[in-house]
Coordinates of C-alpha atoms in Angstrom, one line a residue:
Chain A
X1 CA 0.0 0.0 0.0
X2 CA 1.0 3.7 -0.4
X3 CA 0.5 6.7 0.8
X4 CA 0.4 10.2 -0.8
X5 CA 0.5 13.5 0.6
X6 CA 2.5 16.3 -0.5
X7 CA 2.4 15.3 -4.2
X8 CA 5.1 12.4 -2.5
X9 CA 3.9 8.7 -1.8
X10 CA 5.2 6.9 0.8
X11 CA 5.6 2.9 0.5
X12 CA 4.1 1.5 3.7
X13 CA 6.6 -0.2 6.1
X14 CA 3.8 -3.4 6.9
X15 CA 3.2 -4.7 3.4
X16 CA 0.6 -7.5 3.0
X17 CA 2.1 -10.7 2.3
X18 CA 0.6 -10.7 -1.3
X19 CA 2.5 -7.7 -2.0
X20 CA 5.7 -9.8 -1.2
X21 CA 3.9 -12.9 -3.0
X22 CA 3.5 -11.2 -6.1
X23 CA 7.4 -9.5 -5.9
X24 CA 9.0 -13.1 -5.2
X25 CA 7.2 -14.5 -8.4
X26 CA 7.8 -11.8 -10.5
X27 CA 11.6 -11.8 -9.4
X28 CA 11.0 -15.5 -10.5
X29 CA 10.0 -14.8 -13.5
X30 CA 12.4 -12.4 -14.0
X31 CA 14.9 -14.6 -13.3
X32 CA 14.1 -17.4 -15.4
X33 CA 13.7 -15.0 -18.9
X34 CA 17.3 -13.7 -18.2
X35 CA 18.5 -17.3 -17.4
X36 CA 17.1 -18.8 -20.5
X37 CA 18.4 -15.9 -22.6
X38 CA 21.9 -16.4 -21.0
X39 CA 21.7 -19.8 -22.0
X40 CA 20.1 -19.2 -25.6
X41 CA 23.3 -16.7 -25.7
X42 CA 26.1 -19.2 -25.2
X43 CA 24.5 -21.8 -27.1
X44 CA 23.0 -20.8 -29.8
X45 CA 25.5 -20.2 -32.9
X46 CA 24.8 -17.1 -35.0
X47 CA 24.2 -19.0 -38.6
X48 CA 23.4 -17.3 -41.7
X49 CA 19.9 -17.4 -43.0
X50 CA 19.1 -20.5 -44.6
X51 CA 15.8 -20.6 -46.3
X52 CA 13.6 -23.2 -47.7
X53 CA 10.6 -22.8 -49.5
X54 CA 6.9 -25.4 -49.3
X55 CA 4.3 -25.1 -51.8
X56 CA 0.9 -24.9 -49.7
X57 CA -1.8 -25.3 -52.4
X58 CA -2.9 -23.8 -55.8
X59 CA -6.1 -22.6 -57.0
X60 CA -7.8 -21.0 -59.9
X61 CA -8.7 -17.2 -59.0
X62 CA -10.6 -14.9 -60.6
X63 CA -7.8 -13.9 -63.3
X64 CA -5.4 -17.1 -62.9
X65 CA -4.1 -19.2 -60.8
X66 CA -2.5 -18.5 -57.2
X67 CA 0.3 -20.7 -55.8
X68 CA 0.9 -20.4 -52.0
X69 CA 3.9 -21.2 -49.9
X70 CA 5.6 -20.8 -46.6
X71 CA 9.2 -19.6 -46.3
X72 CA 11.0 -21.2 -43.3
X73 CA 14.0 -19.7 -42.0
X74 CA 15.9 -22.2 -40.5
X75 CA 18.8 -20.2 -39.1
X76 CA 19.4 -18.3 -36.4
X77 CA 19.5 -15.0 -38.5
X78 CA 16.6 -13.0 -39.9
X79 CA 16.8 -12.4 -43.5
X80 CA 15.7 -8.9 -44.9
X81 CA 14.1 -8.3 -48.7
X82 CA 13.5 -12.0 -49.4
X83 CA 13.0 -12.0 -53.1
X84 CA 11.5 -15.3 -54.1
X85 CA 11.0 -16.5 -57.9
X86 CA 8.5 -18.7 -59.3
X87 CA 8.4 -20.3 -62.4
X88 CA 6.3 -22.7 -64.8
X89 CA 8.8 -24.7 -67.0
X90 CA 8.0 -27.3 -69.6
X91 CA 11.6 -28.9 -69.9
X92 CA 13.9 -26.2 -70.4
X93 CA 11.5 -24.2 -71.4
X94 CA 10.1 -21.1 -69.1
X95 CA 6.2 -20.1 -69.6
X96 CA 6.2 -17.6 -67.1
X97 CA 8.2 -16.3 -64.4
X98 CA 6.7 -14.2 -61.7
X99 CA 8.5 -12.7 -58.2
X100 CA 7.5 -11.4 -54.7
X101 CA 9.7 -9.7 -51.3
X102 CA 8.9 -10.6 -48.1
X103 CA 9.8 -7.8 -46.4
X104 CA 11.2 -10.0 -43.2
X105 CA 11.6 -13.7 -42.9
X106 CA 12.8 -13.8 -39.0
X107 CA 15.0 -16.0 -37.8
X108 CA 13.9 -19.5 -37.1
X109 CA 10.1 -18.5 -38.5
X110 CA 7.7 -19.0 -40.8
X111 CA 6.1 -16.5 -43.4
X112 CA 3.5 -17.3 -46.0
X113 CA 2.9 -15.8 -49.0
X114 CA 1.4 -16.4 -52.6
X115 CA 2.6 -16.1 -56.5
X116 CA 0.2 -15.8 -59.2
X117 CA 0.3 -17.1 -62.4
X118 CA -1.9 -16.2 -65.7
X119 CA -1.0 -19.8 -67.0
X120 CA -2.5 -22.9 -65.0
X121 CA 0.5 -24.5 -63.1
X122 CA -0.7 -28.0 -63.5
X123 CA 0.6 -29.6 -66.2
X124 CA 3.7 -27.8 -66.1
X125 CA 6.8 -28.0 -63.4
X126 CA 6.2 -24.9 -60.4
X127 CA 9.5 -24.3 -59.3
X128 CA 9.2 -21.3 -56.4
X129 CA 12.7 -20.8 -54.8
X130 CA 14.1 -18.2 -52.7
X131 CA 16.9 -15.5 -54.8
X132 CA 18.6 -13.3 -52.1
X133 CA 17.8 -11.2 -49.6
X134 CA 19.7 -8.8 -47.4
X135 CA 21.1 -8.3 -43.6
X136 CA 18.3 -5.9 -41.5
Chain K
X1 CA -34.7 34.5 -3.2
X2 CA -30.7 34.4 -2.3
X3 CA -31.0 30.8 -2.4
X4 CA -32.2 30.5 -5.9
X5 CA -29.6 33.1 -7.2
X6 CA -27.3 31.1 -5.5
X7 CA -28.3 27.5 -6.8
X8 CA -28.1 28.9 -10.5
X9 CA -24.6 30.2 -10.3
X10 CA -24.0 26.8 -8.8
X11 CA -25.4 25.3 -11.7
X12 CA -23.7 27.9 -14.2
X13 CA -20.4 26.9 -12.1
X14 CA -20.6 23.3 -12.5
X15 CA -21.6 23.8 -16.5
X16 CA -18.3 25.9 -16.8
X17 CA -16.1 23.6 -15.2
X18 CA -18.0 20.6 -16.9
X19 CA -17.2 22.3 -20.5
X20 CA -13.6 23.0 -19.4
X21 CA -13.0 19.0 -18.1
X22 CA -14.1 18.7 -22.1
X23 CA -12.2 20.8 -23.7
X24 CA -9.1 19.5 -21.4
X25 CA -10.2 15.6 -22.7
X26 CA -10.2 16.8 -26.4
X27 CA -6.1 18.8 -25.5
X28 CA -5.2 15.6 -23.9
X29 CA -6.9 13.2 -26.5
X30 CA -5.0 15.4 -29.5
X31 CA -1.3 16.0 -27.6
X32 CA -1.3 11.7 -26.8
X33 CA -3.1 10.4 -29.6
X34 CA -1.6 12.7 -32.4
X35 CA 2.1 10.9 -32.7
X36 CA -0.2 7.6 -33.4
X37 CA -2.9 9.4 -35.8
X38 CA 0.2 10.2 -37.7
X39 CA 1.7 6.9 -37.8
X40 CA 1.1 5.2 -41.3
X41 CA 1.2 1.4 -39.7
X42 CA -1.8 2.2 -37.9
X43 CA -3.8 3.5 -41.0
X44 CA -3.2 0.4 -42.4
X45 CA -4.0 -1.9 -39.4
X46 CA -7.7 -0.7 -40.4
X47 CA -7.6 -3.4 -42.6
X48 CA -5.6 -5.9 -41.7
X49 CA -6.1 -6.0 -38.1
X50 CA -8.5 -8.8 -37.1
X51 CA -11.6 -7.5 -36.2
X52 CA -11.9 -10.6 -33.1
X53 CA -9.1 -9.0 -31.7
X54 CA -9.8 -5.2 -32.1
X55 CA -13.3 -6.2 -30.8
X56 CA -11.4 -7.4 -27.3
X57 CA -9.1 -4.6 -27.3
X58 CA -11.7 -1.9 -27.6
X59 CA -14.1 -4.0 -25.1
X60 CA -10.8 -4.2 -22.6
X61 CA -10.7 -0.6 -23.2
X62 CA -13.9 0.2 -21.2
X63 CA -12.6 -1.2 -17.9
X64 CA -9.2 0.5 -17.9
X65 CA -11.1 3.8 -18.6
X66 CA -13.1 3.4 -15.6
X67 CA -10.5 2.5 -13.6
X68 CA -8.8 5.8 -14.4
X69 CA -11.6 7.6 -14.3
X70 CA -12.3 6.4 -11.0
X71 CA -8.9 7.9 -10.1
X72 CA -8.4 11.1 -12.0
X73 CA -11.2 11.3 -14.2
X74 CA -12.9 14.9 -15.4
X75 CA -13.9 15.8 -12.0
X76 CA -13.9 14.7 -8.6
X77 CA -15.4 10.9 -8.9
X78 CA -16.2 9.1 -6.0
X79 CA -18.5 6.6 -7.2
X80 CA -18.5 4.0 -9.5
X81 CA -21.2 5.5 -11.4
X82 CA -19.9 9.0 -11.9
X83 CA -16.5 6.7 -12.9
X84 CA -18.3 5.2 -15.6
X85 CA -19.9 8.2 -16.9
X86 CA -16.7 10.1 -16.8
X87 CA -15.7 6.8 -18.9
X88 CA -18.2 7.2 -21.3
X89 CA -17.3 10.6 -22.2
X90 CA -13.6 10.0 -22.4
X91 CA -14.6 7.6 -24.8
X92 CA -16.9 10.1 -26.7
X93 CA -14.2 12.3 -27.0
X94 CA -11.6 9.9 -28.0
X95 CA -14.1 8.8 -31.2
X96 CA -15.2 12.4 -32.1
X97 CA -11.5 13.1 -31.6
X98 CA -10.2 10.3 -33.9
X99 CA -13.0 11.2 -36.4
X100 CA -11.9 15.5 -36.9
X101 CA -8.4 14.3 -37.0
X102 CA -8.2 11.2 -39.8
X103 CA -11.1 13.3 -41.5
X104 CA -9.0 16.3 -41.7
X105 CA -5.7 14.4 -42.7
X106 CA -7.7 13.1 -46.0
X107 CA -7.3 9.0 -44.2
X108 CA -11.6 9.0 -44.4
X109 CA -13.3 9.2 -48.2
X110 CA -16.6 8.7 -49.3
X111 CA -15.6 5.6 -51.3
X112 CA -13.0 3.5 -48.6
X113 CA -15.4 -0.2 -47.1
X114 CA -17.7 1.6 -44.1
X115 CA -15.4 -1.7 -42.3
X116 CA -12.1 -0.1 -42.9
X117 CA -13.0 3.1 -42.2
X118 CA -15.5 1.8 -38.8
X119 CA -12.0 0.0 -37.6
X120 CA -9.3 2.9 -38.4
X121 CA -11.5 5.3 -36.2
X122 CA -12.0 2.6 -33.2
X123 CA -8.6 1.6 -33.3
X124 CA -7.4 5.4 -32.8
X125 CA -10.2 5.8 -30.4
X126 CA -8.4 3.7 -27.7
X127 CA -5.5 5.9 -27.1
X128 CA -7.7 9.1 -28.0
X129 CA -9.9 8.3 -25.1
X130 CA -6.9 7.3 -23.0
X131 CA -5.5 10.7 -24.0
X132 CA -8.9 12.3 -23.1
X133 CA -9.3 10.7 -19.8
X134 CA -5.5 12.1 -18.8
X135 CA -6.1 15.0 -20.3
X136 CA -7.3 16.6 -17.2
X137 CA -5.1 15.3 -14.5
X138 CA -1.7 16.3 -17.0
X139 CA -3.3 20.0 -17.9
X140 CA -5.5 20.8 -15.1
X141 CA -3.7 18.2 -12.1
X142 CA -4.0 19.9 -8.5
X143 CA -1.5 17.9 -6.6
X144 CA -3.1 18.9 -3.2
X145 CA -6.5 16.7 -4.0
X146 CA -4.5 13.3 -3.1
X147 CA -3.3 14.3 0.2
X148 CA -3.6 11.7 2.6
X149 CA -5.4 9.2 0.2
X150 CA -4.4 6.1 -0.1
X151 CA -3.6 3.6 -2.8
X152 CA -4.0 -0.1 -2.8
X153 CA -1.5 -2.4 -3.8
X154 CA -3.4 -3.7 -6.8
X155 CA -4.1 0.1 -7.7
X156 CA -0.2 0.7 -7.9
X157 CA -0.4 -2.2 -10.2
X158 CA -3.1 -1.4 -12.3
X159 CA -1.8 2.0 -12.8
X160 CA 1.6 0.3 -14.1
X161 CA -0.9 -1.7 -16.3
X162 CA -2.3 1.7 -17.7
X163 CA 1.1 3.2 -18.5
X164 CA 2.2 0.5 -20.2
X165 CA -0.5 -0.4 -22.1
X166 CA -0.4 3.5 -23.5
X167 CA 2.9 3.5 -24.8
X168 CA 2.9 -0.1 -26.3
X169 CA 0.4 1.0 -28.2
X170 CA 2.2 3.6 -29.5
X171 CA 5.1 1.7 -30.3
X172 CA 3.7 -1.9 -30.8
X173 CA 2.2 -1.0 -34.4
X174 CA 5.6 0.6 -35.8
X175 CA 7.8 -1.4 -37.9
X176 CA 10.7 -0.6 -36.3
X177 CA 10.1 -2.3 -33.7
X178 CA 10.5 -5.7 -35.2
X179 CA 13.1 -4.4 -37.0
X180 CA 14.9 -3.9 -33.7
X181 CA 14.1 -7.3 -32.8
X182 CA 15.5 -8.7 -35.8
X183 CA 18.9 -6.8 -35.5
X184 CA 19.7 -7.2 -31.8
X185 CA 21.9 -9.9 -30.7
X186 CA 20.7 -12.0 -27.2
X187 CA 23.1 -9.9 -25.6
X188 CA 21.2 -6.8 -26.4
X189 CA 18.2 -8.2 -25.0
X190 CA 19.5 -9.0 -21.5
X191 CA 20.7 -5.3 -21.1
X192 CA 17.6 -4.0 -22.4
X193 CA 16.1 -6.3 -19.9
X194 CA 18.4 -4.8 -16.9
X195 CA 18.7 -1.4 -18.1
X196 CA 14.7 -1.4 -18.4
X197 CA 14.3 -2.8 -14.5
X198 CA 17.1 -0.3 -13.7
X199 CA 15.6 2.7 -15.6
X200 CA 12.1 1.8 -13.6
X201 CA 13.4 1.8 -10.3
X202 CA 15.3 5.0 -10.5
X203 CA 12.9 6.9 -11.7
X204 CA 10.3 6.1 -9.6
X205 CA 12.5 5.9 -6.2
X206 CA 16.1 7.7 -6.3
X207 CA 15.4 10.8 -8.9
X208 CA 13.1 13.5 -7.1
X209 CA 10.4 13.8 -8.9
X210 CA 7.4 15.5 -8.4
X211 CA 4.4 12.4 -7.1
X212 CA 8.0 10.1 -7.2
X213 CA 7.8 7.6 -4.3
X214 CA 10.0 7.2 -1.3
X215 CA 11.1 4.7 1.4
X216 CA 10.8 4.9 5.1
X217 CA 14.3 5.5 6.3
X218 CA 15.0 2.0 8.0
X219 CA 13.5 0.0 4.9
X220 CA 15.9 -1.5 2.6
X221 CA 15.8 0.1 -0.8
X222 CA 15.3 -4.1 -2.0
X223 CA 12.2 -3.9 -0.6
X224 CA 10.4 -1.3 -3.1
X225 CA 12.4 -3.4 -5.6
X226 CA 10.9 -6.3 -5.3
X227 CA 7.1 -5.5 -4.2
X228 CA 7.0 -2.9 -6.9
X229 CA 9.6 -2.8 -9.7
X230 CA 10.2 -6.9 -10.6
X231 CA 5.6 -6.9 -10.8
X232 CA 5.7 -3.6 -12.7
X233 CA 8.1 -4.9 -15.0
X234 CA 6.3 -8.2 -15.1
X235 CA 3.3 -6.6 -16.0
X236 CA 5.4 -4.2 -19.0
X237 CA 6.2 -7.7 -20.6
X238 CA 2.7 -9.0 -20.0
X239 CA 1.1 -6.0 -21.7
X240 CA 3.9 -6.2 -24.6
X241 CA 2.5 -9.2 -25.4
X242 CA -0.7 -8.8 -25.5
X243 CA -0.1 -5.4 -27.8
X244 CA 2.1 -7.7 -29.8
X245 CA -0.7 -10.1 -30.2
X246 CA -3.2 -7.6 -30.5
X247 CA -1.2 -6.2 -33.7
X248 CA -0.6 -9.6 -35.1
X249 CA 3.0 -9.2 -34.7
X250 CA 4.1 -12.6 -32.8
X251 CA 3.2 -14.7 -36.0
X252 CA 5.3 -17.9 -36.7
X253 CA 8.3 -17.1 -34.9
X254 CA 10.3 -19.1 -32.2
X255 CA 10.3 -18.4 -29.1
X256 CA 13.1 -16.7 -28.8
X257 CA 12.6 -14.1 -31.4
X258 CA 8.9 -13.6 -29.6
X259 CA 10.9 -13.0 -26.3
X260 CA 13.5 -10.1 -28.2
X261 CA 10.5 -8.1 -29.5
X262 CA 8.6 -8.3 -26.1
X263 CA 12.0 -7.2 -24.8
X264 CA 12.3 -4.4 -26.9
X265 CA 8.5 -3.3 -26.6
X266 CA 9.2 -3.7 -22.8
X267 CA 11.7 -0.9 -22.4
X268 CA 9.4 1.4 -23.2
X269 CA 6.2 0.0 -21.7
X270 CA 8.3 -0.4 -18.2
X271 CA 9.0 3.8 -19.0
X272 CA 5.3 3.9 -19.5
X273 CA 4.9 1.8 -16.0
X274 CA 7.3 3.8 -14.2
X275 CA 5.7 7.0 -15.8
X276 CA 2.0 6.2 -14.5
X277 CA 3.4 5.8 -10.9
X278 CA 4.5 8.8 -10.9
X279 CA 1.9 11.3 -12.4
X280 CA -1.6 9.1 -12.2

């Protein structure tokens, strides 16, 4: 409890015991995020991004044909401007070719995202892989 | 005769004053909700915020109002009921706020969905009436009217609750803050972590501030620390998180990249925390 006068507060000297409850578990708590971080600190090895791409599902829309996939980041560094590249190919051949940027793909995370193609990817190979992306 | 003269200027005195707690709510709702009107992420999370989620935020919203209300509020409260009228208003005030403001900055036309434009407006409303509702005790505070009044221990705490939650959602929204995240090392986030706690304590305890708290003389400084600082910052991570979540901003990250950008949305929620103690 406090008390206030003089535009001062005063903490009182006979706390109730949930006041020192709620301190211990907090400094619990407190205690526990900075040990796990120390320990996420030493052990975990700074590795460069390292990203793999899943197709998800495609389906006709209105004016073609979506394709949508999640970009896993494996590492432990986030990756910045992720440019990713799809293409429909017929042997060597390339029928279209579209591109997206995710913004952020964090480290050790997941986005989703979608390309869109005017051709209808079945019957032709979909090949959506990731092309570069920066430090943030 | 006397008597009636005397009831109508009490009448006319308690109009005047009622119109100037207004005007106060609408100076408090632009100086605090401004920096967030202006801020392009939050234009934006009129559409893609889940409505599920600004539905709970703006439903939590009504409680916390109260509760300030109940403290500060646009005049003297001290009953639940003027509390939650003062609550209504504040609210009022934030929306017809919000409105004039994204109106006047060209971010509400004729053709944009009625849902985008219904959910940029009650998103800003939140701070706006948090804005309106301190509006009165930052511009008009006397510092004499809490003399002798007493605060219970879950009052401190929901006080730190109300701080924190005010400037997380100022800074939740931003894209720099995962950007921060993303470029910080673990090692940044443990002295953001102490430097936070640190930062919280001090200002509330050692620097002399105006409402800053003190000790009696033959308690151990440890003891503030840990009935008031370690909750308070406990509370700055809770409400990180839920402004995080609230934003759509945890997505499918591991947990450790979750725990950096609560750390980093801490720092200044504990400021907020720290902050509230000291002028609510």
């Amino acid at each position: 409890m406090t008390k206030s006068d003089q535009g001062r507060h005063r903490e009182r000297q006979d706390p109730h015991w949930i006041e020192w409850l709620t301190g211990i578990v907090s400094a619990l708590l407190v205690a526990a995020i900075l040990g796990w971080l120390t320990w996420e600190a030493f052990t975990r090895k700074a590795t460069p991004p390292d990203l793999v791409v899943t197709v998800l599902t495609t389906e006709k829309t209105t004016a073609g044909h979506r394709v949508a996939f999640d970009i896993y980041n494996t590492a432990t560094t986030t990756a910045a401007a992720v440019t990713v590249i799809g293409r429909l190919t017929d042997g060597d051949r390339v029928i279209e070719e579209n591109d997206v940027t995710f913004d952020y793909v964090a480290a050790e995370s997941k986005s989703t995202g979608a390309i869109l193609f005017q051709n209808d990817p079945a019957g032709h190979t979909v090949d959506i892989r990731p092309a570069g992306y920066t430090d943030p | 005769m006397a008597g009636e003269t005397t009831s109508a200027d009490d009448a006319k005195n308690e109009f005047n004053s009622f119109v100037t707690g207004l005007g106060r709510g609408v100076a408090g709702a632009l100086f605090l909700a401004l920096p967030m009107l202006m801020t392009m992420e939050m234009w934006y999370l009129g559409f893609t915020i889940a409505r599920e989620r600004l539905l709970l935020l703006l439903l939590l919203n009504i409680p916390l109002l109260i509760l300030l209300a109940h403290r500060i509020g646009f005049e003297e409260t001290f009953t639940w009921r003027e509390a939650i009228r003062d609550a209504i208003i504040a609210y009022g005030i934030g929306i017809v706020t919000s409105v004039i403001v994204l109106a006047a900055l060209g971010l509400l036309h004729a053709d944009m969905p009625v849902s985008e434009a219904v959910a940029k407006i009650a998103l800003q409303s939140v701070p706006a009436s948090i804005g309106a509702m301190l509006g009165r005790s930052q511009l008009g505070h006397d510092d004499t009217e809490d003399d002798g009044k007493e605060t219970p221990y879950h009052g401190e705490l929901l006080m730190m609750a109300a701080g924190a939650l005010f400037l997380s959602l100022n800074i939740a929204p931003t894209d720099e803050m995962m950007v921060l995240a993303y470029k910080m090392s673990i090692w940044h986030a443990i002295v953001v972590t102490v430097l936070s706690i640190a930062l919280m304590h001090g200002f509330v305890y050692a620097v002399s501030f105006i409402g800053g708290h003190e000790l009696e003389p033959e308690t151990p400084w440890w003891h503030a620390f840990v009935r008031f600082t370690l909750p308070g910052y406990v509370i700055a991570l809770a409400i990180s998180i839920f402004a995080l979540w609230i934003f759509e901003r945890l997505g499918d990250s591991s947990a450790v990249e979750i725990m950096l950008s609560v750390i980093v949305l801490g720092f200044p929620a504990s400021l907020g925390a720290a902050a509230a103690r000291l002028i609510l």
